[in-house]
Tab-separated table of C-alpha atoms in Angstrom:
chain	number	residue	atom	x	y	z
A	844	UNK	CA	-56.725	-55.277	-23.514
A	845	UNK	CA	-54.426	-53.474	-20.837
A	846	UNK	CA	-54.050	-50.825	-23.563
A	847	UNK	CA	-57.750	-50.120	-23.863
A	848	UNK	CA	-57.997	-49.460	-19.766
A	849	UNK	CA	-54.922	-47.506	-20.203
A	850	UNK	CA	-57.061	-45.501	-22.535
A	851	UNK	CA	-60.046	-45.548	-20.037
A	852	UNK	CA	-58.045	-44.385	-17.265
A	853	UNK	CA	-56.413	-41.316	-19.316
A	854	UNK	CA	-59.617	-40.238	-20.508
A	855	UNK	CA	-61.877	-40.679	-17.385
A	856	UNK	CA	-58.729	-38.497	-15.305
A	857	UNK	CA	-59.080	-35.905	-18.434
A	858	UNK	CA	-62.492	-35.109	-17.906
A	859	UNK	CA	-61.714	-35.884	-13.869
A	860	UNK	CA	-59.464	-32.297	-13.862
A	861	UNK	CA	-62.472	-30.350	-15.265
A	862	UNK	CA	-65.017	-31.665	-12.524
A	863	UNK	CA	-65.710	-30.040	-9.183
A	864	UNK	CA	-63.519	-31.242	-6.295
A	865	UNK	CA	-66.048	-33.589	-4.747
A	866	UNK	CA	-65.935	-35.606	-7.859
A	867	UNK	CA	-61.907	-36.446	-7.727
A	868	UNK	CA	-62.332	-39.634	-6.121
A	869	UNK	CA	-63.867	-41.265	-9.149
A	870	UNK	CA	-59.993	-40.870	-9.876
A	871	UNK	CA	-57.444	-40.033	-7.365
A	872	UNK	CA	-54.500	-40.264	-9.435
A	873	UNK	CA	-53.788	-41.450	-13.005
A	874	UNK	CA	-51.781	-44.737	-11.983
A	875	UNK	CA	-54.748	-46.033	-9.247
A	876	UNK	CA	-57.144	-45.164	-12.373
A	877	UNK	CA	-54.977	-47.044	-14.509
A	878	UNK	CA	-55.019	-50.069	-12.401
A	879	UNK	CA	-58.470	-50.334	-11.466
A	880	UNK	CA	-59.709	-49.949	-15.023
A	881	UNK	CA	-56.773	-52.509	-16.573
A	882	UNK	CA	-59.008	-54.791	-13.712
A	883	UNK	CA	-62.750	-53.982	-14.683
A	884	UNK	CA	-62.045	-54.517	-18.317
A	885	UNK	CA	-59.872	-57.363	-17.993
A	886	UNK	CA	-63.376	-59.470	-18.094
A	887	UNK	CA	-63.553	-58.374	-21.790
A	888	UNK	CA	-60.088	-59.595	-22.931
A	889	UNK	CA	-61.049	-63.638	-23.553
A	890	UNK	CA	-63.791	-62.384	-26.597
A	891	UNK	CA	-62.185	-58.801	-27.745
A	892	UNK	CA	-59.955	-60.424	-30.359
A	893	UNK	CA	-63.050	-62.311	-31.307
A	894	UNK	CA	-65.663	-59.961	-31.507
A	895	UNK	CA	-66.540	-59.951	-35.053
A	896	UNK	CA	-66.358	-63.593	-35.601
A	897	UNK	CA	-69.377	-65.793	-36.310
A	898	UNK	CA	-69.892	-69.553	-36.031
A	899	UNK	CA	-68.220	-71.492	-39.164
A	900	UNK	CA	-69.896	-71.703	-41.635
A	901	UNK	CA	-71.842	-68.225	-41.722
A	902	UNK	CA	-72.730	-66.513	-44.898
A	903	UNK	CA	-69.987	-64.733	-46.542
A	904	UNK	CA	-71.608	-63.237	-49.537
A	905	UNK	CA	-71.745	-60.016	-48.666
A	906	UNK	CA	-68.291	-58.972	-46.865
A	907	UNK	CA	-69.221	-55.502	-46.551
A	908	UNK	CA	-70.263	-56.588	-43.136
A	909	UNK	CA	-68.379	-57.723	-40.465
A	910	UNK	CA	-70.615	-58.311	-37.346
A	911	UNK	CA	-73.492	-58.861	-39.138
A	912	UNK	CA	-75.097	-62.038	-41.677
A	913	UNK	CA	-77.041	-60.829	-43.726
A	914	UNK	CA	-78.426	-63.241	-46.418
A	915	UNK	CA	-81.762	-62.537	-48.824
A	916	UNK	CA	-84.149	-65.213	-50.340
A	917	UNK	CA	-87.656	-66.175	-50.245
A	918	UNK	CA	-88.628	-62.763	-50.737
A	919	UNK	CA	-86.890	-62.357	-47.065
A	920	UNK	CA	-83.681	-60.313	-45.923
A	921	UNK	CA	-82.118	-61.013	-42.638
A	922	UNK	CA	-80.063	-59.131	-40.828
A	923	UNK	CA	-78.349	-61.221	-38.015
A	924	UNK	CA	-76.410	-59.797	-35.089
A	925	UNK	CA	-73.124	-61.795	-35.155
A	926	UNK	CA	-70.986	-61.063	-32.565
A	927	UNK	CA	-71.891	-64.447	-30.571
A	928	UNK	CA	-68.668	-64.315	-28.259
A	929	UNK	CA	-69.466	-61.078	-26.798
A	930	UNK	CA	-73.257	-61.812	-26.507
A	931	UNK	CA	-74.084	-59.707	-29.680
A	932	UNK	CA	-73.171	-56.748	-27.855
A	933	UNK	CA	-73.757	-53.475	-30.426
A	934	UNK	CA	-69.918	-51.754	-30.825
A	935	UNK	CA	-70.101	-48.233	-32.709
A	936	UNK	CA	-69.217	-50.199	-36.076
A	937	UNK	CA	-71.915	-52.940	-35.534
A	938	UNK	CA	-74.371	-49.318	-35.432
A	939	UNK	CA	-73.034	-48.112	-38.759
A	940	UNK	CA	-73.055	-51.544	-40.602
A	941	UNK	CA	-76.963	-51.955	-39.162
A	942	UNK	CA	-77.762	-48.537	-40.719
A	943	UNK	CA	-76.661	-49.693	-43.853
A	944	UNK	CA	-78.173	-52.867	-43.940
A	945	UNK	CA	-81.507	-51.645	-42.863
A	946	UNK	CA	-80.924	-48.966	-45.579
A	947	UNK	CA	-80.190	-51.700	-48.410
A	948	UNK	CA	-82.720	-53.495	-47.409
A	949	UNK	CA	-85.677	-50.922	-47.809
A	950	UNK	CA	-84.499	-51.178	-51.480
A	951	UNK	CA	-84.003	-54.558	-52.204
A	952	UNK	CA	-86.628	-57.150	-54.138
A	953	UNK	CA	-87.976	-58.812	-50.464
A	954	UNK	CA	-90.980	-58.421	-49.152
A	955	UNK	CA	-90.508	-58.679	-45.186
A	956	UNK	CA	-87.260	-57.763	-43.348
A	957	UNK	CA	-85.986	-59.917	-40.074
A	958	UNK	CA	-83.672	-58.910	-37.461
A	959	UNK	CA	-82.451	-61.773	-35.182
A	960	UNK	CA	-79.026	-62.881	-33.196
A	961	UNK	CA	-76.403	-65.369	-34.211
A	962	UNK	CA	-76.233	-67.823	-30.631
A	963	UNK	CA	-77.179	-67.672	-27.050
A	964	UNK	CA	-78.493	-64.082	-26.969
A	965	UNK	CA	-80.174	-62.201	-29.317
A	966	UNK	CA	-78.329	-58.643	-28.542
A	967	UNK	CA	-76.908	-57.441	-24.616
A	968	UNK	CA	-77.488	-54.143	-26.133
A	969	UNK	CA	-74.497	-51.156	-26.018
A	970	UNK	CA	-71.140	-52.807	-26.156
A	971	UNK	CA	-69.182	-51.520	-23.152
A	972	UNK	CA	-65.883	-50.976	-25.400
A	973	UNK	CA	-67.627	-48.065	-27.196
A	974	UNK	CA	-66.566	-45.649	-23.785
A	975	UNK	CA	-63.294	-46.502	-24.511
A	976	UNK	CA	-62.611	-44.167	-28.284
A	977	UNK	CA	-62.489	-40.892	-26.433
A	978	UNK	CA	-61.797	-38.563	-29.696
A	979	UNK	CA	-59.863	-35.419	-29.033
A	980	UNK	CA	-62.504	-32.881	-28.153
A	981	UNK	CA	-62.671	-35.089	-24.856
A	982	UNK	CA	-65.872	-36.447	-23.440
A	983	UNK	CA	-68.056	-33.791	-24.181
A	984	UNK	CA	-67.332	-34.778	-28.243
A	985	UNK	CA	-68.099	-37.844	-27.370
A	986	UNK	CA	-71.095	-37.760	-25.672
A	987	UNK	CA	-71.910	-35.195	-29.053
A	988	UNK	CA	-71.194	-37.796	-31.485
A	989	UNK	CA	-72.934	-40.634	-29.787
A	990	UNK	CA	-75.686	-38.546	-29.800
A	991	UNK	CA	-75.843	-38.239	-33.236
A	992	UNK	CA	-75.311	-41.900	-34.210
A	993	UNK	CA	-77.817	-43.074	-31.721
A	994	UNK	CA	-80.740	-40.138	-33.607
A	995	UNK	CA	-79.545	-41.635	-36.861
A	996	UNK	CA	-79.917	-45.095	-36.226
A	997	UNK	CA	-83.160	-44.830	-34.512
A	998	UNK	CA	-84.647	-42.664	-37.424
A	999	UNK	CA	-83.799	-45.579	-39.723
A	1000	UNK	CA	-85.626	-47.963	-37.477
A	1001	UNK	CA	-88.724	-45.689	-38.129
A	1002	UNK	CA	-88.458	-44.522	-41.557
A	1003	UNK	CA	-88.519	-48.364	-42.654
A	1004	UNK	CA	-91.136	-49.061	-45.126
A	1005	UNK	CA	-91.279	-52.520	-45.046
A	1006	UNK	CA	-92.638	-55.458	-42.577
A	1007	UNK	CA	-89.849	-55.377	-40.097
A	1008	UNK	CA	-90.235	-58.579	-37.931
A	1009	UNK	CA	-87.887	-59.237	-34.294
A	1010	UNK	CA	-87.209	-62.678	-34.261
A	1011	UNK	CA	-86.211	-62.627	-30.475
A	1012	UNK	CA	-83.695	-65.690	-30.052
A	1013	UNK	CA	-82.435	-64.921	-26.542
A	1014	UNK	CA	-82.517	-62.346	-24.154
A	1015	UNK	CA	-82.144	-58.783	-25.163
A	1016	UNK	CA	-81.045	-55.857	-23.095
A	1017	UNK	CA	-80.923	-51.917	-23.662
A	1018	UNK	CA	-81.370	-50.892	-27.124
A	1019	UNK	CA	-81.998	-54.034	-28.489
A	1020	UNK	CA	-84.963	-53.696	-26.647
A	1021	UNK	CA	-86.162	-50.360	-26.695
A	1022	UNK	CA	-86.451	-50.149	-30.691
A	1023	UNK	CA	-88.608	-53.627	-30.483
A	1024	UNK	CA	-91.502	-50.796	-30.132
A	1025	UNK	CA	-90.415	-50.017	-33.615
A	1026	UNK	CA	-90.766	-52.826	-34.909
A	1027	UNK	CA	-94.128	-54.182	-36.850
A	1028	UNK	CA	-94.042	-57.662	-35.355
A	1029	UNK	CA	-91.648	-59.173	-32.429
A	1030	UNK	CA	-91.089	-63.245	-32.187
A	1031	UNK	CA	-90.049	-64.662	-29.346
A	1032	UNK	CA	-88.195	-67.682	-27.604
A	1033	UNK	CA	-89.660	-68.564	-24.154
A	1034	UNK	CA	-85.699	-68.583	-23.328
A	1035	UNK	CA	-85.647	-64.702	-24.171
A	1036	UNK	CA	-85.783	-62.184	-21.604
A	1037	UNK	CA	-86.152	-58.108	-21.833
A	1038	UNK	CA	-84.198	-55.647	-19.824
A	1039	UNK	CA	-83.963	-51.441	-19.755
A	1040	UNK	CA	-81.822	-51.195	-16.561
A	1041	UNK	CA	-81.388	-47.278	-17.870
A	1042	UNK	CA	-81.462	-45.973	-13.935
A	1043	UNK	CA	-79.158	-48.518	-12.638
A	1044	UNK	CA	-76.647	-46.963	-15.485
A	1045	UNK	CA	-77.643	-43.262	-14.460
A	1046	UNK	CA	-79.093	-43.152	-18.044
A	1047	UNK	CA	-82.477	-42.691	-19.723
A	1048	UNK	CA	-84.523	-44.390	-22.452
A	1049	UNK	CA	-83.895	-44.347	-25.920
A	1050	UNK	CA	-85.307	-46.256	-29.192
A	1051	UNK	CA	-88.613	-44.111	-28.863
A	1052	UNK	CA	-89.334	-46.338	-25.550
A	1053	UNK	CA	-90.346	-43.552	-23.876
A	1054	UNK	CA	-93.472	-42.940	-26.397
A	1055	UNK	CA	-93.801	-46.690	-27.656
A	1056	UNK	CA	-93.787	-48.808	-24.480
A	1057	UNK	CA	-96.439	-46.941	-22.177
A	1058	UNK	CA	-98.499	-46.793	-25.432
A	1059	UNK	CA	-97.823	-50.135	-25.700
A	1060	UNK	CA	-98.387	-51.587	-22.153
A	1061	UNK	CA	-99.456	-48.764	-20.068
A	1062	UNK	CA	-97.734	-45.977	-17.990
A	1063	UNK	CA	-97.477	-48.197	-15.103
A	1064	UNK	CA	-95.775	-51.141	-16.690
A	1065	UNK	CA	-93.694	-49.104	-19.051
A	1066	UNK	CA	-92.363	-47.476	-15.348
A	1067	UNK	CA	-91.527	-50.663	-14.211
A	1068	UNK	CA	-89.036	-51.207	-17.236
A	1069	UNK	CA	-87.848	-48.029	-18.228
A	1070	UNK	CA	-87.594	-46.409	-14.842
A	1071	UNK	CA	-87.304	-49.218	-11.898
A	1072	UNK	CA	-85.419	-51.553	-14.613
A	1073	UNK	CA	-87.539	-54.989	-13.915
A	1074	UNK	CA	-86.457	-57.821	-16.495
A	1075	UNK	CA	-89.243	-59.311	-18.350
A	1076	UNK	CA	-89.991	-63.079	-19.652
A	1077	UNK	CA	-90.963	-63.986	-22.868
A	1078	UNK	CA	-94.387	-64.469	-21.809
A	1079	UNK	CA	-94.846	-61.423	-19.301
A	1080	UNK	CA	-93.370	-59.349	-22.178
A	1081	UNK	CA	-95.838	-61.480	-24.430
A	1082	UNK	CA	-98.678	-60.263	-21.992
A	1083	UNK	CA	-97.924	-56.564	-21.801
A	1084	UNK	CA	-97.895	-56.144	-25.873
A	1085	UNK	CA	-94.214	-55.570	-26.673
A	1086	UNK	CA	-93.840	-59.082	-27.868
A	1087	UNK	CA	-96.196	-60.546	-30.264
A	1088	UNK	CA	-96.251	-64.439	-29.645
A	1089	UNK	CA	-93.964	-66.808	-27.656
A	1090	UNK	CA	-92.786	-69.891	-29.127
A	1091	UNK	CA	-90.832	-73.186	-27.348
A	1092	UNK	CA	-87.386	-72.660	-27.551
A	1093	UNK	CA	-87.149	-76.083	-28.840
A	1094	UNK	CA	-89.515	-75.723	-32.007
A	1095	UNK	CA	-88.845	-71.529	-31.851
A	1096	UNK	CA	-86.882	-71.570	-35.504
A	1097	UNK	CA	-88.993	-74.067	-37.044
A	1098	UNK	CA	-92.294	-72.874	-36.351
A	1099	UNK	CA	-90.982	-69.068	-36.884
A	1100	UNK	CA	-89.810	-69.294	-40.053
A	1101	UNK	CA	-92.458	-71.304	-41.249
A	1102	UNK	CA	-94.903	-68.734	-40.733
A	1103	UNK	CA	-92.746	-65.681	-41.543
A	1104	UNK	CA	-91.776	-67.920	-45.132
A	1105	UNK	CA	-96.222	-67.536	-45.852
A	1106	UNK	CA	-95.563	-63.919	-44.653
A	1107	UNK	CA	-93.408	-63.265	-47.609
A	1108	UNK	CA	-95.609	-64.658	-50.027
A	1109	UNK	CA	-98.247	-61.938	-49.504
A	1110	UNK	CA	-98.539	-59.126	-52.264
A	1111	UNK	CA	-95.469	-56.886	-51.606
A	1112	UNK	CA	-97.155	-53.306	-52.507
A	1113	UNK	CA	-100.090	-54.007	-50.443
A	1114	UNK	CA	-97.982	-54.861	-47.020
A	1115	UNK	CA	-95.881	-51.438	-47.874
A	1116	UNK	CA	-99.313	-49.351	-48.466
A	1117	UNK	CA	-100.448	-50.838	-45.274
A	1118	UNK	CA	-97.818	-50.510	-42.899
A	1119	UNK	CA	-97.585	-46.696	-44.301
A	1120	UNK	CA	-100.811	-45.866	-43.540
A	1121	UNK	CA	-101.120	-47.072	-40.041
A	1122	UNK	CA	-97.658	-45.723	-39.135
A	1123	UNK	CA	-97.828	-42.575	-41.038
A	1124	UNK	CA	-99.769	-40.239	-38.338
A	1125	UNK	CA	-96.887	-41.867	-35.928
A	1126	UNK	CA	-94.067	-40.921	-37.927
A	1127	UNK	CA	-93.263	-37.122	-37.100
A	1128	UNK	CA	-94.172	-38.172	-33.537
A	1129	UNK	CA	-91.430	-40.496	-33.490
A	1130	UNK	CA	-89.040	-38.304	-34.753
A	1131	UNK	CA	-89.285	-35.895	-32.284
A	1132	UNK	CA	-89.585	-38.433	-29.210
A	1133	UNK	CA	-86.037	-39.811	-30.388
A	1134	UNK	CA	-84.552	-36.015	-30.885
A	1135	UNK	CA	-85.381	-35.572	-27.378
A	1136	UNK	CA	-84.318	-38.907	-25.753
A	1137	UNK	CA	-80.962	-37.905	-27.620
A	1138	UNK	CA	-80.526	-34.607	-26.485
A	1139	UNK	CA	-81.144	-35.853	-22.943
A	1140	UNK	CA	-78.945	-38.953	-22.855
A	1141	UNK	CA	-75.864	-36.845	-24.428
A	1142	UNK	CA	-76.092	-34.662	-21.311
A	1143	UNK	CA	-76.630	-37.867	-19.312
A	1144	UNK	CA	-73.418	-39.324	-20.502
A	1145	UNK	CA	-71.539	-36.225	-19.201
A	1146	UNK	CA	-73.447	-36.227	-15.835
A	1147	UNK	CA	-72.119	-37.547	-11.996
A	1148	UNK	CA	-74.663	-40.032	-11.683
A	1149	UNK	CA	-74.135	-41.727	-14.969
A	1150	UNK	CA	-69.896	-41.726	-14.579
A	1151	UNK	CA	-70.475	-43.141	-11.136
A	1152	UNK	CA	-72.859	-45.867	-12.396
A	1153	UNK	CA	-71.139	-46.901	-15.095
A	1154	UNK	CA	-68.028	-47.155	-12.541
A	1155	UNK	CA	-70.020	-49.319	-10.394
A	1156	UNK	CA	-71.476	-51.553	-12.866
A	1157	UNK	CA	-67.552	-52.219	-14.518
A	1158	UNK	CA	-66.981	-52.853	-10.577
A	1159	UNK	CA	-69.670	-55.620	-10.562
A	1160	UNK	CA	-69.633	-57.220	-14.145
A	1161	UNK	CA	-65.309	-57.900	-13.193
A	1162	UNK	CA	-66.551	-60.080	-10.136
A	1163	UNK	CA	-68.681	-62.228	-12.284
């Protein structure tokens, strides 16, 4: 893990040496960098080795996929997060293999598709680790790249023409959150909980939240999460709209997949023509929010404010 602060040092002093003066102590010389990031990541180094591994037992049939389960019967495919050990967070492969199982699964014979987490959370959203692959064009590439992926796998979110159900097992943070407005139902545990802390990252939203969730609860509610960061329950999430019904954690998977087992039993063709017609004046809409929430977050990545929250967030999450 040393060698993947090493890596966060070198790259953070790179882009350091092209910054005004005023910005230098972010970095104030390669070895102190090294050092200080060696200690913020260190937190990450009991679960890195493990980051891809699932609790025994988990489906293997389809091995294309290694941080996700993804299983199909009863007219059902889901697609579960399974990266348990490092609280489902999403790594830039985990993005990939949930385009392509989202894509597969627009195609295959089921009739509803359901997106849940494997343990204790159901995703912590953007794994930290993904800052860490600086490719050679520097920071600036990377922020262009991330960019691209993040458009991508949004867009596949809302091109999906099928029933696309959240079935929210834990709390969920960042992205994980944000495309829940894309979803066409959302199932939670009263153990979940819902967090955008964008601002405290020097960031913006992303996921469409920026259209979705004040269309969804209101301007002044959708502030409250997407600007001022405020963590939501279940049941206040429940409340404002994001969140369709709350269940007890204890009976959460029975009752859940009771119901979403009837769901899947209803006449394929007519839940597609449905869900196309009342999301088809959205679509185009969509497309363009999430163009623009990319085009600003890849100039956020590159900004002050988001290198110097990020910094103090690494600071904080070592302490724990």
């Amino acid at each position: 893990m040393a060698g993947v602060a090493g890596r966060l040092a070198r790259n953070w002093c790179r882009s350091a040496v092209l910054r005004p003066q005023k910005d230098l102590a972010i970095c104030p010389n390669q070895e102190t960098a090294r050092q200080n990031y060696v200690d913020l990541v260190s937190s990450l180094s009991s679960s890195s080795e493990s980051s891809s591994q699932g609790k025994p037992g988990a489906d293997r049939e389809q091995q294309e996929y290694e941080n996700l389960v993804v299983t199909s019967e009863d007219g059902i495919t889901k697609i579960m997060f399974n990266r348990p050990t490092r609280k489902n967070a999403i790594s830039t492969q985990m993005y990939q293999e949930i385009m392509l199982a989202l894509k597969a699964a627009s195609k295959d014979d089921s009739t509803i598709t359901v997106v849940t987490g494997n343990g204790d959370y159901y995703s912590s959203g953007n794994d930290l680790a993904n800052f860490t692959d600086i490719p050679p064009g520097g920071v600036e590439e990377k922020a262009k790249q991330s960019a691209i992926m993040l458009r991508d796998f949004v867009d596949t979110f809302i091109d999906f023409p099928k029933p696309l159900i959240a079935v929210v097992n834990g709390p969920a943070v960042g992205i994980s959150v944000t495309t829940l407005g894309l979803f066409d139902a959302v199932y939670a545990s009263d153990k979940a909980t819902f967090h955008t802390p964008f601002s405290h990252l020097g960031l913006s939203p992303e996921g469409c939240a920026s259209y979705t969730f004040p269309k969804i609860m209101g301007p002044a509610k959708a502030t409250e999460m997407l600007i001022f960061g405020k963590k939501l329950t279940a049941r206040e999430a429940c409340a404002q709209g994001l969140v369709t019904e709350v269940f007890p954690d204890s009976t959460f998977q029975k009752e859940v997949w009771t119901r979403l087992k009837a769901y899947s039993k209803l006449p394929q063709n007519s839940m597609r023509i449905s869900k196309q017609v009342i999301r088809k004046i959205e679509k185009e809409k969509l497309h363009a929010v999430n163009a623009e929430e990319c085009s600003v977050l890849q100039k956020r990545w590159l900004s002050d404010e988001c290198m110097n929250a990020t910094m103090n967030f690494l600071s904080k999450r070592s302490k724990l």
